[in-house]
PDB file of C-alpha atoms in Angstrom:
ATOM      1  CA  MET D 192       6.307 -30.362 -20.296  1.00 66.00           C
ATOM      2  CA  ASN D 193      10.067 -30.195 -19.236  1.00 77.00           C
ATOM      3  CA  SER D 194      11.417 -26.721 -18.655  1.00 89.00           C
ATOM      4  CA  TRP D 195      13.507 -26.553 -21.773  1.00 93.00           C
ATOM      5  CA  GLN D 196       9.950 -27.318 -23.689  1.00 95.00           C
ATOM      6  CA  ASN D 197       8.134 -24.641 -21.732  1.00 95.00           C
ATOM      7  CA  ALA D 198      10.860 -22.257 -22.844  1.00 97.00           C
ATOM      8  CA  LEU D 199      10.878 -22.912 -26.149  1.00 97.00           C
ATOM      9  CA  LEU D 200       6.809 -22.403 -26.316  1.00 97.00           C
ATOM     10  CA  GLY D 201       7.306 -19.481 -24.286  1.00 97.00           C
ATOM     11  CA  GLY D 202       9.784 -18.549 -26.718  1.00 98.00           C
ATOM     12  CA  VAL D 203       8.029 -18.836 -29.851  1.00 98.00           C
ATOM     13  CA  LEU D 204       4.653 -16.712 -28.040  1.00 98.00           C
ATOM     14  CA  ILE D 205       7.308 -13.833 -27.572  1.00 98.00           C
ATOM     15  CA  GLY D 206       8.541 -14.223 -31.306  1.00 98.00           C
ATOM     16  CA  THR D 207       5.176 -14.099 -32.677  1.00 98.00           C
ATOM     17  CA  ALA D 208       4.068 -11.379 -29.995  1.00 98.00           C
ATOM     18  CA  SER D 209       6.977  -9.284 -31.287  1.00 98.00           C
ATOM     19  CA  LEU D 210       6.306 -10.037 -34.838  1.00 97.00           C
ATOM     20  CA  PHE D 211       2.807  -9.173 -34.913  1.00 97.00           C
ATOM     21  CA  PHE D 212       3.831  -5.989 -33.148  1.00 97.00           C
ATOM     22  CA  TYR D 213       6.653  -4.930 -35.554  1.00 96.00           C
ATOM     23  CA  ILE D 214       4.538  -6.038 -38.827  1.00 95.00           C
ATOM     24  CA  LYS D 215       1.081  -4.165 -37.662  1.00 96.00           C
ATOM     25  CA  LEU D 216       2.767  -1.069 -35.897  1.00 95.00           C
ATOM     26  CA  ASN D 217       6.141  -1.027 -38.077  1.00 93.00           C
ATOM     27  CA  LYS D 218       7.856  -0.515 -34.855  1.00 93.00           C
ATOM     28  CA  ILE D 219      10.347  -2.509 -32.769  1.00 94.00           C
ATOM     29  CA  LEU D 220       8.864  -4.543 -29.413  1.00 96.00           C
ATOM     30  CA  GLY D 221      11.219  -3.276 -26.169  1.00 96.00           C
ATOM     31  CA  VAL D 222      10.173  -3.430 -23.290  1.00 97.00           C
ATOM     32  CA  SER D 223      12.210  -1.142 -21.103  1.00 97.00           C
ATOM     33  CA  GLY D 224      11.513   1.773 -24.655  1.00 96.00           C
ATOM     34  CA  LEU D 225       8.295   0.834 -24.248  1.00 97.00           C
ATOM     35  CA  ILE D 226       8.281   1.867 -20.296  1.00 97.00           C
ATOM     36  CA  LYS D 227      10.373   5.064 -21.245  1.00 96.00           C
ATOM     37  CA  GLN D 228       7.823   6.014 -23.326  1.00 95.00           C
ATOM     38  CA  ALA D 229       4.856   5.777 -21.475  1.00 95.00           C
ATOM     39  CA  LEU D 230       6.972   7.782 -18.433  1.00 93.00           C
ATOM     40  CA  ILE D 231       7.732  10.496 -20.795  1.00 90.00           C
ATOM     41  CA  ARG D 232       4.495  10.328 -22.769  1.00 84.00           C
ATOM     42  CA  THR D 233       5.383   9.998 -26.132  1.00 85.00           C
ATOM     43  CA  GLU D 234       3.523   7.160 -28.181  1.00 81.00           C
ATOM     44  CA  LYS D 235       1.198   7.439 -24.919  1.00 87.00           C
ATOM     45  CA  ARG D 236      -1.644   4.781 -25.962  1.00 92.00           C
ATOM     46  CA  ILE D 237       0.822   2.231 -27.540  1.00 95.00           C
ATOM     47  CA  SER D 238       2.870   2.250 -24.748  1.00 96.00           C
ATOM     48  CA  ILE D 239       0.710   2.417 -21.630  1.00 96.00           C
ATOM     49  CA  VAL D 240      -1.645  -0.056 -23.493  1.00 97.00           C
ATOM     50  CA  PHE D 241       1.068  -2.148 -24.175  1.00 98.00           C
ATOM     51  CA  ILE D 242       2.106  -2.149 -20.093  1.00 97.00           C
ATOM     52  CA  ALA D 243      -1.748  -2.760 -19.049  1.00 97.00           C
ATOM     53  CA  GLY D 244      -1.458  -6.112 -21.556  1.00 98.00           C
ATOM     54  CA  LEU D 245       1.751  -7.192 -19.589  1.00 98.00           C
ATOM     55  CA  LEU D 246      -0.049  -6.733 -16.559  1.00 97.00           C
ATOM     56  CA  VAL D 247      -3.040  -8.980 -18.023  1.00 97.00           C
ATOM     57  CA  ALA D 248      -0.773 -11.422 -19.429  1.00 97.00           C
ATOM     58  CA  GLY D 249       0.459 -11.962 -15.577  1.00 96.00           C
ATOM     59  CA  TRP D 250      -2.518 -12.491 -14.265  1.00 96.00           C
ATOM     60  CA  LEU D 251      -3.674 -14.600 -16.604  1.00 96.00           C
ATOM     61  CA  ALA D 252      -0.681 -16.766 -16.205  1.00 94.00           C
ATOM     62  CA  LYS D 253      -1.182 -16.363 -12.341  1.00 91.00           C
ATOM     63  CA  SER D 254      -5.210 -17.513 -12.533  1.00 90.00           C
ATOM     64  CA  PHE D 255      -4.612 -20.374 -14.798  1.00 87.00           C
ATOM     65  CA  ASP D 256      -0.987 -21.681 -13.799  1.00 82.00           C
ATOM     66  CA  LEU D 257       0.938 -21.072 -16.555  1.00 82.00           C
ATOM     67  CA  GLY D 258       3.428 -19.993 -14.738  1.00 76.00           C
ATOM     68  CA  LEU D 259       4.193 -17.305 -11.682  1.00 72.00           C
ATOM     69  CA  ALA D 260       3.183 -20.118  -9.622  1.00 54.00           C
ATOM     70  CA  SER D 261       6.315 -21.289  -8.339  1.00 57.00           C
ATOM     71  CA  MET D 262       7.822 -17.770  -7.785  1.00 59.00           C
ATOM     72  CA  ASP D 263      10.927 -18.738  -5.763  1.00 62.00           C
ATOM     73  CA  PHE D 264      12.966 -15.192  -5.264  1.00 65.00           C
ATOM     74  CA  SER D 265      15.973 -16.460  -3.393  1.00 74.00           C
ATOM     75  CA  ARG D 266      17.385 -13.028  -2.909  1.00 90.00           C
ATOM     76  CA  THR D 267      16.110 -10.214  -0.683  1.00 92.00           C
ATOM     77  CA  ASN D 268      14.310  -7.270  -1.424  1.00 94.00           C
ATOM     78  CA  THR D 269      17.561  -5.097  -0.928  1.00 95.00           C
ATOM     79  CA  GLU D 270      19.027  -7.019  -4.326  1.00 96.00           C
ATOM     80  CA  ALA D 271      16.128  -6.251  -6.047  1.00 96.00           C
ATOM     81  CA  ALA D 272      16.494  -2.721  -5.242  1.00 97.00           C
ATOM     82  CA  ILE D 273      19.909  -2.553  -6.332  1.00 98.00           C
ATOM     83  CA  GLY D 274      18.908  -5.047  -9.489  1.00 98.00           C
ATOM     84  CA  GLY D 275      15.754  -2.933 -10.394  1.00 98.00           C
ATOM     85  CA  LEU D 276      18.211   0.272 -10.524  1.00 98.00           C
ATOM     86  CA  LEU D 277      20.549  -0.761 -12.768  1.00 98.00           C
ATOM     87  CA  VAL D 278      18.534  -2.617 -14.812  1.00 98.00           C
ATOM     88  CA  GLY D 279      16.650   0.471 -15.659  1.00 98.00           C
ATOM     89  CA  LEU D 280      19.865   2.636 -15.779  1.00 98.00           C
ATOM     90  CA  GLY D 281      21.706   0.289 -18.331  1.00 98.00           C
ATOM     91  CA  ALA D 282      18.305  -0.343 -20.274  1.00 98.00           C
ATOM     92  CA  ALA D 283      18.116   3.386 -20.929  1.00 97.00           C
ATOM     93  CA  LEU D 284      21.743   4.235 -21.429  1.00 97.00           C
ATOM     94  CA  ALA D 285      21.873   1.076 -24.001  1.00 96.00           C
ATOM     95  CA  ASN D 286      18.809   1.857 -25.451  1.00 95.00           C
ATOM     96  CA  GLY D 287      17.276  -1.387 -25.128  1.00 96.00           C
ATOM     97  CA  CYS D 288      16.773  -4.408 -23.358  1.00 95.00           C
ATOM     98  CA  THR D 289      16.601  -8.086 -23.768  1.00 96.00           C
ATOM     99  CA  SER D 290      13.276  -7.857 -25.476  1.00 95.00           C
ATOM    100  CA  GLY D 291      14.116  -4.912 -28.178  1.00 95.00           C
ATOM    101  CA  HIS D 292      18.015  -5.993 -28.504  1.00 96.00           C
ATOM    102  CA  GLY D 293      17.710  -9.544 -27.533  1.00 95.00           C
ATOM    103  CA  ILE D 294      15.118 -10.713 -30.085  1.00 95.00           C
ATOM    104  CA  CYS D 295      14.449  -8.244 -32.586  1.00 94.00           C
ATOM    105  CA  GLY D 296      17.859  -6.458 -32.826  1.00 94.00           C
ATOM    106  CA  VAL D 297      19.436 -10.020 -33.135  1.00 95.00           C
ATOM    107  CA  SER D 298      17.251 -11.194 -35.797  1.00 94.00           C
ATOM    108  CA  ARG D 299      17.471  -8.071 -37.873  1.00 92.00           C
ATOM    109  CA  PHE D 300      21.503  -8.494 -37.745  1.00 91.00           C
ATOM    110  CA  SER D 301      21.657  -5.343 -36.034  1.00 93.00           C
ATOM    111  CA  PRO D 302      25.456  -5.136 -34.826  1.00 94.00           C
ATOM    112  CA  ARG D 303      24.660  -3.018 -31.747  1.00 95.00           C
ATOM    113  CA  SER D 304      21.810  -5.483 -30.588  1.00 96.00           C
ATOM    114  CA  ILE D 305      24.186  -8.288 -30.925  1.00 96.00           C
ATOM    115  CA  LEU D 306      27.404  -6.766 -28.991  1.00 97.00           C
ATOM    116  CA  ALA D 307      24.204  -5.690 -26.435  1.00 97.00           C
ATOM    117  CA  ILE D 308      22.818  -8.710 -25.924  1.00 97.00           C
ATOM    118  CA  LEU D 309      26.790 -10.661 -25.603  1.00 97.00           C
ATOM    119  CA  ILE D 310      27.216  -7.994 -22.965  1.00 98.00           C
ATOM    120  CA  PHE D 311      23.892  -8.362 -21.180  1.00 98.00           C
ATOM    121  CA  ILE D 312      25.230 -11.977 -20.574  1.00 97.00           C
ATOM    122  CA  PHE D 313      28.637 -11.789 -19.662  1.00 97.00           C
ATOM    123  CA  SER D 314      27.940  -8.752 -17.606  1.00 98.00           C
ATOM    124  CA  GLY D 315      25.551 -11.133 -15.531  1.00 98.00           C
ATOM    125  CA  ALA D 316      27.451 -14.156 -15.566  1.00 98.00           C
ATOM    126  CA  PHE D 317      29.761 -11.981 -13.839  1.00 98.00           C
ATOM    127  CA  SER D 318      27.638 -10.337 -11.782  1.00 98.00           C
ATOM    128  CA  VAL D 319      25.805 -14.068 -10.300  1.00 97.00           C
ATOM    129  CA  PHE D 320      29.599 -14.828  -9.742  1.00 96.00           C
ATOM    130  CA  ILE D 321      30.248 -12.429  -7.318  1.00 96.00           C
ATOM    131  CA  VAL D 322      26.757 -12.170  -5.721  1.00 95.00           C
ATOM    132  CA  GLY D 323      26.158 -15.784  -6.002  1.00 90.00           C
ATOM    133  CA  GLY D 324      24.043 -18.430  -7.662  1.00 88.00           C
ATOM    134  CA  VAL D 325      21.053 -19.815  -6.069  1.00 83.00           C
TER     135      VAL D 325
ATOM    136  CA  MET A 127      -7.090  -2.811 -36.208  1.00 75.00           C
ATOM    137  CA  ALA A 128      -6.639  -0.353 -33.956  1.00 92.00           C
ATOM    138  CA  LYS A 129      -3.109   0.710 -33.111  1.00 93.00           C
ATOM    139  CA  ALA A 130      -3.696   0.323 -29.250  1.00 95.00           C
ATOM    140  CA  MET A 131      -5.305  -2.844 -30.048  1.00 96.00           C
ATOM    141  CA  VAL A 132      -2.345  -4.551 -31.726  1.00 97.00           C
ATOM    142  CA  SER A 133      -0.354  -3.356 -28.864  1.00 97.00           C
ATOM    143  CA  PHE A 134      -2.255  -4.761 -26.175  1.00 98.00           C
ATOM    144  CA  LEU A 135      -2.696  -8.248 -27.814  1.00 98.00           C
ATOM    145  CA  SER A 136       1.167  -8.122 -28.244  1.00 98.00           C
ATOM    146  CA  ALA A 137       1.540  -7.770 -25.111  1.00 98.00           C
ATOM    147  CA  ILE A 138      -0.510 -10.346 -23.903  1.00 98.00           C
ATOM    148  CA  VAL A 139       0.721 -13.201 -25.656  1.00 98.00           C
ATOM    149  CA  PHE A 140       4.515 -11.361 -25.160  1.00 98.00           C
ATOM    150  CA  GLY A 141       3.277 -11.496 -21.098  1.00 98.00           C
ATOM    151  CA  LEU A 142       2.304 -15.327 -21.660  1.00 97.00           C
ATOM    152  CA  GLY A 143       5.258 -16.441 -23.221  1.00 98.00           C
ATOM    153  CA  LEU A 144       7.504 -14.899 -20.584  1.00 97.00           C
ATOM    154  CA  ALA A 145       5.515 -16.514 -18.089  1.00 96.00           C
ATOM    155  CA  VAL A 146       5.819 -19.812 -19.781  1.00 96.00           C
ATOM    156  CA  SER A 147       9.121 -20.011 -20.579  1.00 96.00           C
ATOM    157  CA  GLY A 148      10.664 -19.336 -17.112  1.00 94.00           C
ATOM    158  CA  MET A 149      11.981 -15.738 -17.868  1.00 95.00           C
ATOM    159  CA  THR A 150       9.332 -14.328 -14.478  1.00 94.00           C
ATOM    160  CA  GLU A 151      11.511 -16.949 -12.366  1.00 93.00           C
ATOM    161  CA  PRO A 152      14.585 -15.168 -10.946  1.00 94.00           C
ATOM    162  CA  ALA A 153      16.170 -17.916  -9.487  1.00 93.00           C
ATOM    163  CA  LYS A 154      15.544 -19.718 -13.160  1.00 93.00           C
ATOM    164  CA  VAL A 155      17.553 -16.854 -14.591  1.00 95.00           C
ATOM    165  CA  ILE A 156      19.959 -16.524 -12.330  1.00 96.00           C
ATOM    166  CA  GLY A 157      20.739 -20.418 -12.999  1.00 95.00           C
ATOM    167  CA  PHE A 158      21.236 -19.596 -16.300  1.00 97.00           C
ATOM    168  CA  LEU A 159      23.564 -17.039 -15.932  1.00 97.00           C
ATOM    169  CA  ASP A 160      25.728 -18.891 -13.463  1.00 97.00           C
ATOM    170  CA  PHE A 161      28.126 -20.601 -15.892  1.00 95.00           C
ATOM    171  CA  LEU A 162      30.786 -21.045 -13.153  1.00 93.00           C
ATOM    172  CA  GLY A 163      28.612 -22.431 -11.033  1.00 93.00           C
ATOM    173  CA  ASN A 164      25.217 -24.731 -11.271  1.00 92.00           C
ATOM    174  CA  TRP A 165      24.646 -23.839 -14.728  1.00 95.00           C
ATOM    175  CA  ASP A 166      21.040 -23.976 -16.297  1.00 95.00           C
ATOM    176  CA  PRO A 167      21.081 -24.141 -19.623  1.00 96.00           C
ATOM    177  CA  ASP A 168      17.380 -24.234 -20.500  1.00 96.00           C
ATOM    178  CA  LEU A 169      16.450 -20.229 -21.182  1.00 96.00           C
ATOM    179  CA  ILE A 170      18.515 -20.592 -24.170  1.00 96.00           C
ATOM    180  CA  PHE A 171      15.418 -22.176 -25.803  1.00 97.00           C
ATOM    181  CA  VAL A 172      13.385 -19.013 -25.059  1.00 97.00           C
ATOM    182  CA  MET A 173      15.608 -17.002 -27.397  1.00 96.00           C
ATOM    183  CA  LEU A 174      15.900 -19.558 -29.915  1.00 97.00           C
ATOM    184  CA  GLY A 175      12.522 -19.674 -30.648  1.00 98.00           C
ATOM    185  CA  ALA A 176      11.438 -16.400 -30.385  1.00 98.00           C
ATOM    186  CA  ILE A 177      14.534 -15.507 -32.519  1.00 97.00           C
ATOM    187  CA  ALA A 178      13.464 -18.473 -35.308  1.00 97.00           C
ATOM    188  CA  VAL A 179       9.649 -17.247 -35.285  1.00 98.00           C
ATOM    189  CA  PHE A 180      11.013 -13.613 -35.357  1.00 97.00           C
ATOM    190  CA  SER A 181      13.275 -13.378 -37.767  1.00 95.00           C
ATOM    191  CA  THR A 182      12.038 -15.876 -40.398  1.00 96.00           C
ATOM    192  CA  GLY A 183       8.726 -13.174 -40.372  1.00 95.00           C
ATOM    193  CA  TYR A 184      11.465 -10.601 -40.571  1.00 93.00           C
ATOM    194  CA  TRP A 185      13.164 -11.763 -43.580  1.00 90.00           C
ATOM    195  CA  ILE A 186      10.205 -12.896 -45.335  1.00 91.00           C
ATOM    196  CA  VAL A 187       8.701  -9.379 -44.555  1.00 90.00           C
ATOM    197  CA  GLU A 188      11.689  -7.423 -45.363  1.00 86.00           C
ATOM    198  CA  SER A 189      13.949  -8.928 -48.411  1.00 74.00           C
ATOM    199  CA  LYS A 190      17.035  -7.029 -48.467  1.00 71.00           C
ATOM    200  CA  LYS A 191      19.101  -5.939 -44.996  1.00 68.00           C
ATOM    201  CA  ASP A 192      18.158  -2.502 -43.628  1.00 69.00           C
ATOM    202  CA  SER A 193      21.490  -0.454 -44.436  1.00 69.00           C
ATOM    203  CA  ALA A 194      21.314   2.037 -41.784  1.00 73.00           C
ATOM    204  CA  LEU A 195      21.626  -0.745 -39.360  1.00 75.00           C
ATOM    205  CA  ALA A 196      25.332  -1.391 -40.318  1.00 73.00           C
ATOM    206  CA  LYS A 197      26.072   2.303 -39.970  1.00 77.00           C
ATOM    207  CA  GLN A 198      24.965   2.713 -36.155  1.00 82.00           C
ATOM    208  CA  LYS A 199      27.626   3.278 -33.905  1.00 85.00           C
ATOM    209  CA  LEU A 200      28.835   1.135 -31.702  1.00 87.00           C
ATOM    210  CA  ASP A 201      29.213   3.622 -28.746  1.00 92.00           C
ATOM    211  CA  ARG A 202      30.596   3.789 -25.286  1.00 94.00           C
ATOM    212  CA  LYS A 203      27.278   4.477 -24.071  1.00 95.00           C
ATOM    213  CA  LEU A 204      25.858   1.286 -25.474  1.00 97.00           C
ATOM    214  CA  ILE A 205      28.662  -0.831 -23.907  1.00 97.00           C
ATOM    215  CA  ILE A 206      28.699   1.123 -20.581  1.00 97.00           C
ATOM    216  CA  GLY A 207      24.917   0.770 -20.044  1.00 98.00           C
ATOM    217  CA  SER A 208      24.744  -3.135 -21.486  1.00 98.00           C
ATOM    218  CA  VAL A 209      27.448  -3.460 -18.538  1.00 98.00           C
ATOM    219  CA  ILE A 210      24.954  -1.886 -15.901  1.00 98.00           C
ATOM    220  CA  PHE A 211      21.965  -3.753 -17.412  1.00 98.00           C
ATOM    221  CA  GLY A 212      23.766  -6.943 -17.040  1.00 98.00           C
ATOM    222  CA  ALA A 213      25.036  -6.778 -13.491  1.00 98.00           C
ATOM    223  CA  GLY A 214      21.400  -5.419 -12.278  1.00 98.00           C
ATOM    224  CA  TRP A 215      20.143  -8.759 -14.345  1.00 98.00           C
ATOM    225  CA  GLY A 216      22.176 -11.211 -12.313  1.00 97.00           C
ATOM    226  CA  VAL A 217      21.620  -9.381  -9.052  1.00 97.00           C
ATOM    227  CA  ALA A 218      17.920  -9.465  -9.131  1.00 96.00           C
ATOM    228  CA  GLY A 219      17.612 -12.143 -11.644  1.00 96.00           C
ATOM    229  CA  LEU A 220      14.696 -10.119 -13.329  1.00 96.00           C
ATOM    230  CA  CYS A 221      14.738  -7.895 -16.659  1.00 97.00           C
ATOM    231  CA  PRO A 222      12.117  -5.289 -17.716  1.00 98.00           C
ATOM    232  CA  GLY A 223       9.458  -7.990 -19.261  1.00 97.00           C
ATOM    233  CA  PRO A 224       9.377 -10.341 -16.755  1.00 97.00           C
ATOM    234  CA  ALA A 225       8.899  -7.568 -14.036  1.00 97.00           C
ATOM    235  CA  ILE A 226       6.387  -5.926 -15.037  1.00 97.00           C
ATOM    236  CA  THR A 227       4.555  -9.144 -15.984  1.00 97.00           C
ATOM    237  CA  SER A 228       5.215 -10.808 -12.590  1.00 95.00           C
ATOM    238  CA  LEU A 229       3.835  -7.321 -10.686  1.00 95.00           C
ATOM    239  CA  SER A 230       0.775  -9.982 -10.966  1.00 90.00           C
ATOM    240  CA  SER A 231       2.119 -12.250  -8.414  1.00 88.00           C
ATOM    241  CA  GLY A 232       2.067  -9.944  -5.764  1.00 88.00           C
ATOM    242  CA  SER A 233       5.343 -10.392  -4.278  1.00 90.00           C
ATOM    243  CA  SER A 234       6.969  -7.184  -2.705  1.00 92.00           C
ATOM    244  CA  TYR A 235      10.222  -8.378  -4.397  1.00 94.00           C
ATOM    245  CA  VAL A 236       8.946  -7.268  -7.834  1.00 95.00           C
ATOM    246  CA  TYR A 237       7.430  -4.297  -6.454  1.00 95.00           C
ATOM    247  CA  VAL A 238      10.678  -2.953  -5.195  1.00 96.00           C
ATOM    248  CA  PHE A 239      12.318  -4.055  -8.297  1.00 97.00           C
ATOM    249  CA  VAL A 240       9.922  -2.516 -11.032  1.00 98.00           C
ATOM    250  CA  SER A 241       9.894   0.720  -8.362  1.00 98.00           C
ATOM    251  CA  THR A 242      13.753   1.537  -8.948  1.00 98.00           C
ATOM    252  CA  MET A 243      13.871  -0.238 -12.079  1.00 98.00           C
ATOM    253  CA  LEU A 244      11.273   3.057 -13.177  1.00 98.00           C
ATOM    254  CA  VAL A 245      13.951   5.280 -11.472  1.00 97.00           C
ATOM    255  CA  GLY A 246      16.611   3.839 -13.552  1.00 97.00           C
ATOM    256  CA  ILE A 247      15.356   4.305 -16.883  1.00 97.00           C
ATOM    257  CA  TYR A 248      13.913   7.685 -16.123  1.00 95.00           C
ATOM    258  CA  LEU A 249      17.608   8.695 -14.858  1.00 94.00           C
ATOM    259  CA  PRO A 250      19.092   9.930 -17.493  1.00 92.00           C
ATOM    260  CA  ARG A 251      16.950  12.172 -18.759  1.00 89.00           C
ATOM    261  CA  LEU A 252      17.207  13.717 -14.916  1.00 87.00           C
ATOM    262  CA  LEU A 253      20.934  14.151 -15.007  1.00 86.00           C
ATOM    263  CA  LEU A 254      20.144  15.379 -18.674  1.00 76.00           C
ATOM    264  CA  ILE A 255      22.673  12.919 -20.562  1.00 73.00           C
ATOM    265  CA  GLN A 256      19.645  11.372 -22.910  1.00 71.00           C
ATOM    266  CA  LYS A 257      16.701  12.737 -24.255  1.00 65.00           C
TER     267      LYS A 257
END
């Protein structure tokens, strides 16, 4: 498959998972929120199990060569450290990340989420402009 | 179905979607954000695919608009947080879901990213600016 077709298929899977989560649990699937809940121990079972599921998915993807195979990082661990801190802090302050705001929020026409995802992309583009592309 | 099982199954499908889509490849994400350089638009299709499925299902289930959403404030914390998030996304090429999913790759890059991300998520609580 071409990479845009992979992207579309991946998107359909992500949307399906988010929809199933929403309908069955009546909650918005947001990864940063679930990580935070696991850290501060609210909604403990749902959040910890979700993170475990992501780890299993990663392991499956690697084992069956569905992704994670050609991990070309092209950035150093210093950039990983800085990026991780900013992503975590930003998601906590914005109350959501690419999943909760970008998929569920935008689909629900939430003004906060639409603003958030637009800023994510423009700020990300500015950051790549400064740090450099690959 | 038990709530924990729903969460677990959702996470597996969600994580496989991330891995298949290219969202777990930092170089791909950085290429997507590189509007002024060598722009790679592929990842737009991740959002399009996900939003198409979620919104169709959502609007079938919720026949009317959630009026509480429109009343939410676009506050400074949302804007500042989003700017910070985007900056980090461009620096490292990872966001929370793909980062956790990529832990299985065994790469130190991902371990470092996830470690500082956990600190970042907890920081506002530590500084007492958020519950």
